[in-house]
Short mmCIF file of C-alpha atoms in Angstrom, two decimals:
data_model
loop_
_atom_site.label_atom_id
_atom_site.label_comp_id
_atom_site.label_asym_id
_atom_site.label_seq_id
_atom_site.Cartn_x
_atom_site.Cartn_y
_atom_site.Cartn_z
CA UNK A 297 46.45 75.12 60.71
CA UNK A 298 48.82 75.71 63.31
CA UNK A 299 52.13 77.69 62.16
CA UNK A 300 55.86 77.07 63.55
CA UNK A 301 57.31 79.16 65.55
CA UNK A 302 60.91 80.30 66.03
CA UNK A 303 61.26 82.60 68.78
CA UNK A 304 65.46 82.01 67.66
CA UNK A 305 66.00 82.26 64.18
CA UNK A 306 68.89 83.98 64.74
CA UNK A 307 70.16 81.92 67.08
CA UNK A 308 71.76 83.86 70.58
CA UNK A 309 72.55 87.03 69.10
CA UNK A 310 68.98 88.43 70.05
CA UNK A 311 68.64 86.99 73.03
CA UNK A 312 71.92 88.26 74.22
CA UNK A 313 71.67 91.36 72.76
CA UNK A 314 68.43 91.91 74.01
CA UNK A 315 69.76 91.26 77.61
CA UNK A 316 72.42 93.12 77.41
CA UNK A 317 69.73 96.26 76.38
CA UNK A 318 67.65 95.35 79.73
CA UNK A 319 71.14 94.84 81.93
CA UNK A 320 72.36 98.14 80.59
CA UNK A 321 68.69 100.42 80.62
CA UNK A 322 68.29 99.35 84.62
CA UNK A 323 72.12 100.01 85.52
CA UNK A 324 71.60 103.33 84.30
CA UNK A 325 68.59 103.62 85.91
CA UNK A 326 69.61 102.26 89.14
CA UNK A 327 72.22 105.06 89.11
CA UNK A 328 70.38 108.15 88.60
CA UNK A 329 67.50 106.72 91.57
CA UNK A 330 70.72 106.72 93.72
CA UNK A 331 72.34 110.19 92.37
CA UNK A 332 68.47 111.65 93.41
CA UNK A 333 67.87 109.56 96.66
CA UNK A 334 71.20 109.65 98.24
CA UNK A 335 72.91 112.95 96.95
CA UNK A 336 70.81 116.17 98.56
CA UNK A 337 72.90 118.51 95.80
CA UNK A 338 70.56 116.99 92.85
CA UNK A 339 67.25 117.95 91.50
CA UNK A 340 64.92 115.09 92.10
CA UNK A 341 62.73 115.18 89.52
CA UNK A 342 65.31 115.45 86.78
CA UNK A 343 67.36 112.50 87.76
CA UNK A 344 63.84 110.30 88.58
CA UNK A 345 62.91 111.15 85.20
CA UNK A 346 65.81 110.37 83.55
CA UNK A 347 65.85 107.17 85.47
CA UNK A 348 62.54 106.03 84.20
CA UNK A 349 63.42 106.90 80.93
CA UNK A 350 66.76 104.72 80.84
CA UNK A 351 65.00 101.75 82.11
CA UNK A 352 61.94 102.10 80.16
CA UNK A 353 63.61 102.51 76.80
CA UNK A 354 66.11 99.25 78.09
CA UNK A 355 62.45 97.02 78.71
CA UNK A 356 60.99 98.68 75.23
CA UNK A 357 64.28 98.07 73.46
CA UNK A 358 64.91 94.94 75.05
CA UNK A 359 61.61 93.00 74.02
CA UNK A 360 61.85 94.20 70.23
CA UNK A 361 65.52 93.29 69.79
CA UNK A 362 64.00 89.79 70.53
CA UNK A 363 60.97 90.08 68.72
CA UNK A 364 63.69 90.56 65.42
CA UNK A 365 64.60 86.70 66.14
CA UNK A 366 60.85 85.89 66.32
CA UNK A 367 59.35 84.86 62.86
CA UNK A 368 56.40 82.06 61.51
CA UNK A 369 57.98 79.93 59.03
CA UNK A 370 54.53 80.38 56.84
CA UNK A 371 54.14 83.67 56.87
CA UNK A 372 55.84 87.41 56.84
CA UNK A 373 55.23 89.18 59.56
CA UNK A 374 54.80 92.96 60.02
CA UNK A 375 54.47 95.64 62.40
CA UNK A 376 51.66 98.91 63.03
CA UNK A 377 53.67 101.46 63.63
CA UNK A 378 51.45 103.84 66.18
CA UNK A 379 51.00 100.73 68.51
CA UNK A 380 55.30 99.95 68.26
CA UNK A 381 55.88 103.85 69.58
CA UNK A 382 52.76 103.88 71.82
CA UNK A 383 54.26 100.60 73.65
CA UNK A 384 57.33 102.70 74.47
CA UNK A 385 55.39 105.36 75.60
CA UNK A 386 53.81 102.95 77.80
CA UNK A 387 56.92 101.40 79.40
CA UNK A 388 58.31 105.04 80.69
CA UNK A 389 55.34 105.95 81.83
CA UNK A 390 54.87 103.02 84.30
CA UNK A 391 58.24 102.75 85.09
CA UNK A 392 58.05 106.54 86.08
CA UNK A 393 55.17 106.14 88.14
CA UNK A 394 57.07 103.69 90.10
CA UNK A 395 60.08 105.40 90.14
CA UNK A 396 58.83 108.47 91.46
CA UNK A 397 56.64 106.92 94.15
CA UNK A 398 59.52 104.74 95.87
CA UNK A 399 62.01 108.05 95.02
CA UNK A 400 59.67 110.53 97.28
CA UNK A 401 58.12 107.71 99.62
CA UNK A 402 60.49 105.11 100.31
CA UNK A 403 60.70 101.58 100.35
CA UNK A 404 57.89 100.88 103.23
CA UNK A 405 56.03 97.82 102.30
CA UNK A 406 52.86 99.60 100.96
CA UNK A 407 54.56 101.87 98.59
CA UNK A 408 56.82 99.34 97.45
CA UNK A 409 53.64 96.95 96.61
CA UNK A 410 51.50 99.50 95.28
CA UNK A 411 54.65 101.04 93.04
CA UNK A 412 55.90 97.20 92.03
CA UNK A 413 52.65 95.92 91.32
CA UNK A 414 51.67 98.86 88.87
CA UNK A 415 54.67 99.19 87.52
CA UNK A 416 54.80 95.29 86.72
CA UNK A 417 51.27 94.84 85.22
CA UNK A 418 52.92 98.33 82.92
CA UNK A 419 55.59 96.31 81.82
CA UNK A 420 53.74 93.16 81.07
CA UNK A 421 51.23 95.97 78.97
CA UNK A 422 53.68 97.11 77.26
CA UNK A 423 55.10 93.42 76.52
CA UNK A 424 51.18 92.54 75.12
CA UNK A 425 50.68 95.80 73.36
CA UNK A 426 54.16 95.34 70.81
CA UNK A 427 52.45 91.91 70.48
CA UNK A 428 49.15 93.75 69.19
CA UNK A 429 51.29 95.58 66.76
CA UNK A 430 52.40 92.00 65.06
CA UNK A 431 50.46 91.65 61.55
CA UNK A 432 50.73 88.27 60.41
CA UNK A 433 48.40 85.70 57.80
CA UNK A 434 47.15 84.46 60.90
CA UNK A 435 45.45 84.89 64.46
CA UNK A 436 47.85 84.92 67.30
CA UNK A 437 46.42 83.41 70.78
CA UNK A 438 47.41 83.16 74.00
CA UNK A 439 47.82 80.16 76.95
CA UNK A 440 46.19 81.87 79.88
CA UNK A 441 48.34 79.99 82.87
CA UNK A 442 51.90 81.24 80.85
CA UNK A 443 50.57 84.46 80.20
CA UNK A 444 49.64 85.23 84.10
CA UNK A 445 52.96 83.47 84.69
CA UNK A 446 54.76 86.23 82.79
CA UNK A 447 52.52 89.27 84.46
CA UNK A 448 53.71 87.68 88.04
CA UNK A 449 57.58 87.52 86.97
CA UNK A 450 57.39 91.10 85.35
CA UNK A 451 55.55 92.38 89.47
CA UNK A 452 58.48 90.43 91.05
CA UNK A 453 60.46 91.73 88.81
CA UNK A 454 59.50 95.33 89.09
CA UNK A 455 59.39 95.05 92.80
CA UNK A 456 62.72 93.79 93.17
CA UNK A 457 64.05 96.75 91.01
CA UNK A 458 62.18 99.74 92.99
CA UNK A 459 63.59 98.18 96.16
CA UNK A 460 67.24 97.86 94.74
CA UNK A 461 66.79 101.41 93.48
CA UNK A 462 66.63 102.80 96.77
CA UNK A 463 68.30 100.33 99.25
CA UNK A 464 71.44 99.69 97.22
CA UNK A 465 73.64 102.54 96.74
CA UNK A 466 77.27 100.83 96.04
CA UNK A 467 78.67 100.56 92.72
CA UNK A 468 79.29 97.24 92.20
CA UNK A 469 76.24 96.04 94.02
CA UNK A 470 74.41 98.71 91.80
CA UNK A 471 75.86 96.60 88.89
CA UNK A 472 75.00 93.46 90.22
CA UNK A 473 70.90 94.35 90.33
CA UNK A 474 71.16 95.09 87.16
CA UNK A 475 72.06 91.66 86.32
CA UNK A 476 69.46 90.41 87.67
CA UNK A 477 67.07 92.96 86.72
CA UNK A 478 67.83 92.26 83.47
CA UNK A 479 67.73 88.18 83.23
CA UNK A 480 63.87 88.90 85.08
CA UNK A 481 62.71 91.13 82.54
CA UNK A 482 64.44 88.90 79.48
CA UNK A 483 62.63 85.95 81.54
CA UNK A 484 59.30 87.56 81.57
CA UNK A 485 59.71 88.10 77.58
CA UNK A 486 60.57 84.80 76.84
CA UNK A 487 57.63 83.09 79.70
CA UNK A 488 55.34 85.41 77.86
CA UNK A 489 56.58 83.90 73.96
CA UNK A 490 55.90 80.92 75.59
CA UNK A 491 52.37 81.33 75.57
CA UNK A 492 52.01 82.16 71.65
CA UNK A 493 50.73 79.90 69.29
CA UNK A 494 49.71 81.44 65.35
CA UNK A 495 46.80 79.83 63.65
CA UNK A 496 47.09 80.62 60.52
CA UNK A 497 44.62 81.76 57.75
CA UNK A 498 44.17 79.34 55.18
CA UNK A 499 43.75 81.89 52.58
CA UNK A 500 45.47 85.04 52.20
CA UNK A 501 44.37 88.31 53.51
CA UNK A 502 45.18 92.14 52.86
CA UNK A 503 44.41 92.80 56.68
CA UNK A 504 47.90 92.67 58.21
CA UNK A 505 49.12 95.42 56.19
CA UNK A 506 52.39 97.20 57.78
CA UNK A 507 56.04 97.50 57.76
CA UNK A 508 58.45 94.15 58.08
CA UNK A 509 60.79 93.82 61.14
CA UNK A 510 63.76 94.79 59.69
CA UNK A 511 62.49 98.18 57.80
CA UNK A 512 60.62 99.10 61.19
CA UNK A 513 62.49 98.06 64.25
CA UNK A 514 65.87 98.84 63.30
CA UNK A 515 65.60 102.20 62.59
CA UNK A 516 63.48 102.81 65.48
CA UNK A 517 65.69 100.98 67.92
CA UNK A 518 68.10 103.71 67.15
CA UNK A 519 66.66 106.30 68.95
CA UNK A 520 66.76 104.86 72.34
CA UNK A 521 69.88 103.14 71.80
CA UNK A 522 71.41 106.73 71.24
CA UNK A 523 69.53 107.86 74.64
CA UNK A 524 71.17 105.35 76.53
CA UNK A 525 74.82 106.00 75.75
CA UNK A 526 74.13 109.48 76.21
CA UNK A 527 72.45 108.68 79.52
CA UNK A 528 75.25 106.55 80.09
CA UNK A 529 77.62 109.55 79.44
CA UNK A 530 75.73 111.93 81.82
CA UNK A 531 75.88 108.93 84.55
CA UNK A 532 79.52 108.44 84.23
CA UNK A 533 80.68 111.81 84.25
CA UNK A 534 78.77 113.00 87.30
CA UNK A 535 81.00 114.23 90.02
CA UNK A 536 78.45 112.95 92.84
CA UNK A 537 78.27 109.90 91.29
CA UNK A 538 82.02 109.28 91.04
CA UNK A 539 82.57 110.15 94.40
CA UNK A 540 79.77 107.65 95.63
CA UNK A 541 81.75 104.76 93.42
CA UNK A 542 85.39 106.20 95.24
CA UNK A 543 83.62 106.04 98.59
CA UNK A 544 82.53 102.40 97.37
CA UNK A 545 86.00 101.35 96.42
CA UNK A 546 87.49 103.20 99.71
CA UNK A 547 84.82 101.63 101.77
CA UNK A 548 86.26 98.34 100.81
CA UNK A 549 89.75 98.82 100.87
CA UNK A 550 89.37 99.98 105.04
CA UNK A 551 87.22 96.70 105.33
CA UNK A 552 89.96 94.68 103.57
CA UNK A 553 92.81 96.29 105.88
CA UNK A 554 94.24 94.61 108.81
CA UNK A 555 93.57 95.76 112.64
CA UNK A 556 96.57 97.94 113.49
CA UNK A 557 97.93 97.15 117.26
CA UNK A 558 97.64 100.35 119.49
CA UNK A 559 100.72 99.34 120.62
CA UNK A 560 103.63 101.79 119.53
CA UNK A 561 106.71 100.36 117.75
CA UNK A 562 110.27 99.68 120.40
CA UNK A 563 112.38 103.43 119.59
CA UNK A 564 109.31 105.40 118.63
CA UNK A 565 108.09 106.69 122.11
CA UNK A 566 111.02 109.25 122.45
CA UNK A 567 109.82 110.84 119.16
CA UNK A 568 106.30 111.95 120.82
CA UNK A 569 106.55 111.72 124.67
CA UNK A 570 107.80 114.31 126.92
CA UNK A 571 111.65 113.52 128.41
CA UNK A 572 111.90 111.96 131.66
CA UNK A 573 111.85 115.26 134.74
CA UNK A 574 115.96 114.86 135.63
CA UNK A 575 116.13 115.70 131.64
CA UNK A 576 114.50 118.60 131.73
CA UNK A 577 115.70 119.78 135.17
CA UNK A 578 119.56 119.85 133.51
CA UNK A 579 118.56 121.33 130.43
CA UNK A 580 116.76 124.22 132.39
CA UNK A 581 120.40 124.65 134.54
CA UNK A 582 122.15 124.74 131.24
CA UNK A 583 119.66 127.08 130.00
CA UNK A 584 120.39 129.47 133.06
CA UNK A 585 124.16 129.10 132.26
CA UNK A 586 124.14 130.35 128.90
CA UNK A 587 122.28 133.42 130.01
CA UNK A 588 124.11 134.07 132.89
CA UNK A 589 126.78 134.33 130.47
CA UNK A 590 125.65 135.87 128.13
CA UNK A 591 124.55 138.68 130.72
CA UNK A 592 128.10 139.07 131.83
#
């Protein structure tokens, strides 16, 4: 017996919620890669990390905001709680190693494949492993062609972030990656619920033991909820990074300003140019006077 699923039930607020978690994790991210590429005052390996962590814990956080709308309308569903926190664990880690290997290396076309493609098979790993820790009076299973569908959208996905983390180092264009990094990675969740159907048990079982969605991922959606806006705290209060978004914003406004003529304005020469040599021959005679004068 096939059971019906609603990836919805609570209509948009997960999905936009969950989106907004994804937007928000890379924007930080994006930040601190610039604040350690483009800044030679930081330390490296601090802001990489922290950058890894931000947009891991947005993917992680992310995916089980979403999974809080997902439910089978014949059965409860619950969640192993070493495979939820091992799935997080999972997400910075790949997200660091591709993080750190585009932050020392670069953006050269081997790096960025190796780095993309690792990091996006992590992410897609980390998508299938908080689907492992879903207990349900059933047996989840998988369409192969939507499921490798996902995997490629979470590479290009992955790719496209590394490459924005170290080619884009404006604010707003910084904010507008971020955007987009975050509708791929809520698209790759959503291709990959696409390929889940339940078939359920006909009788009940005492295997998919656990904890229900609400009594599990809330309280653990807290913690790196709480990172973030502390992340988000560090990020906006950086001097560095404040003076790259003024450089942004004055970077524009010279761009936006018309070509002044070299031409000087009719009256304004006298102010800088030297009077005319009969000028200064009389004032050098009156000069002579006054002394002369003054001697006598």
């Amino acid at each position: 017996m096939q059971g019906t699923i609603d990836a919805f039930s609570h209509g948009a607020v997960t999905p936009l919620a969950a989106y907004i978690m994804a937007c928000l994790g890379g924007a930080l991210g994006l930040r601190c890669v610039v604040r350690s590429v483009f800044n030679d005052q930081s330390w490296r390996p601090g802001w990489l990390a922290l950058g890894a962590t931000s947009i891991g814990c947005g993917i992680w956080t992310m995916h089980f905001i979403a999974m809080i709308g997902f439910r089978v309308e014949e059965t409860q569903i619950r969640y192993d709680v070493g495979l939820t926190v091992l799935s997080l664990a999972v997400a910075i880690t790949v997200v660091g190693i591709g993080v750190f290997a585009v932050g020392y290396r670069g953006v050269d076309r081997r790096t960025l494949g190796i780095a993309g493609t690792v990091t996006g098979i992590g992410v897609a790993a980390m998508h299938y492993l908080g689907m492992a820790a879903m207990h349900l009076n059933g047996t989840i299973r998988y369409d192969t062609f939507t499921v490798a569908l996902s995997v490629l959208i979470a590479i290009v996905a992955a790719t496209s972030a590394l490459w924005a983390a170290v080619s884009i180092h404006g604010f707003l264009p910084s904010l507008g990656a971020s955007l987009i990094m975050g509708l791929a990675v809520s698209g790759m969740h959503y291709t990959g619920m696409a390929a889940v159907s339940v078939h359920l048990h006909t009788a009940p079982s005492d295997m998919w033991t656990g904890q229900s969605p609400a009594s599990l991922l809330l309280p653990m959606l807290i913690g790196p909820v709480v990172f973030l806006v502390l992340a988000g705290v560090v990020v906006m209060f950086d001097p560095l990074l404040l003076g790259d978004v003024e450089a942004d914003r004055s970077g524009r406004r010279l761009r936006a300003m018309p070509r002044q003529s070299s031409r000087t304005a009719p009256g304004a020469e006298s102010l800088f140019q030297p009077p005319p040599p009969a000028a200064r021959h009389a004032e050098d005679r009156q000069r002579s006077r006054a002394q002369h004068v003054q001697k006598w």
